[in-house]
C-alpha cells in the first residue's frame, strides 16, 4: 500500500473535523506505531510532547525537548504515516516568532495538525507549572502560527487548560482563540459533561479534548453532539512498549519480575526525580 501524501492526510484530518462524529487518537511515537495504528483502523494519531520527551531524552514533560528534536521525531513518523498525525507543539517553543518557526518545521515534517497551548512554558522562577500566559500573548501566537502556515489544510488547534480556569475565563479564552482564526479548540481538564456543555455552547469550531480516559466523558455520541471531534485518552501504547521492553530484557538476564506497572517503570527509568529536585532547588517551581 502506497503511503498517502502529506496534503491528502491533512485533507483526511479536515474531513474528521468537518464530520459529526468523535474520534479517539492512537498514541503514535515512532514510524512503526503510526503504521500499526493505521492498519488497525485508527483514523488519527498523535505525537504527544510528553511521549516525545521520554522517547528522545528519557526526560519528563518539563519542556526540555527542543524544537529540532521534536520535529525530527515528527518527520520520522510523517515520512511513512498512513493516517493523519497531530503534533503536540506545546507552547510553540517560545514566543510568537518561535511559534512561526515551529509551524514551518512541523509542516515540513508532514503533520496534519498541531496543538498550540497557552501554558507558561518553560515554567518561570516561583511560578506554578500550570500557569497560563496572558490572553493577548496567546492570541498573538495563534495569529503568528496562521501567518507561518503554507498549506492551509494543516490545522492549527489552540489549546487551553479548562481545569485551571473558571468557566467564565475558559469561555473568554476559547472565544478569543476562535475569533483569532484557530481551526479548532483543544481543552484539557474538562471534568464532566456539565463542564463541557457550559463551554461548548459558546464554540462553533471543532473541539478536541485531552480526557485521559475520564469515565465522566465516555459517551462518544454525547461528545460528538457537543462538537467534540477528537479525544486523546492518554498514551497507553507507549507505556506498554516500555513495559514490554523491560520484561523482555529482564527475562534475558533472568532477573526477578518487578511489581512496578508500566507508568511506574517509566518514572523509574526516566530522569523525572532528578529534574523535579533541580526545579525545586533552582527555580522554586510549585507543582
PDB file of C-alpha atoms in Angstrom, residues 5 21 27 77 108 173 220 245 251:
ATOM      1  CA  UNK A   5       0.775  12.343   0.509  1.00  0.00           C
ATOM      2  CA  UNK A  21     -18.523  12.065  14.799  1.00  0.00           C
ATOM      3  CA  UNK A  27      -0.615   7.318  20.564  1.00  0.00           C
ATOM      4  CA  UNK A  77       6.726   9.436  11.604  1.00  0.00           C
ATOM      5  CA  UNK A 108       7.733  20.215   6.641  1.00  0.00           C
ATOM      6  CA  UNK A 173     -10.205  32.347  26.058  1.00  0.00           C
ATOM      7  CA  UNK A 220     -18.848   9.178  22.468  1.00  0.00           C
ATOM      8  CA  UNK A 245      10.964  -3.794  26.697  1.00  0.00           C
ATOM      9  CA  UNK A 251      13.822 -12.328  31.092  1.00  0.00           C
TER      10      UNK A 251
END
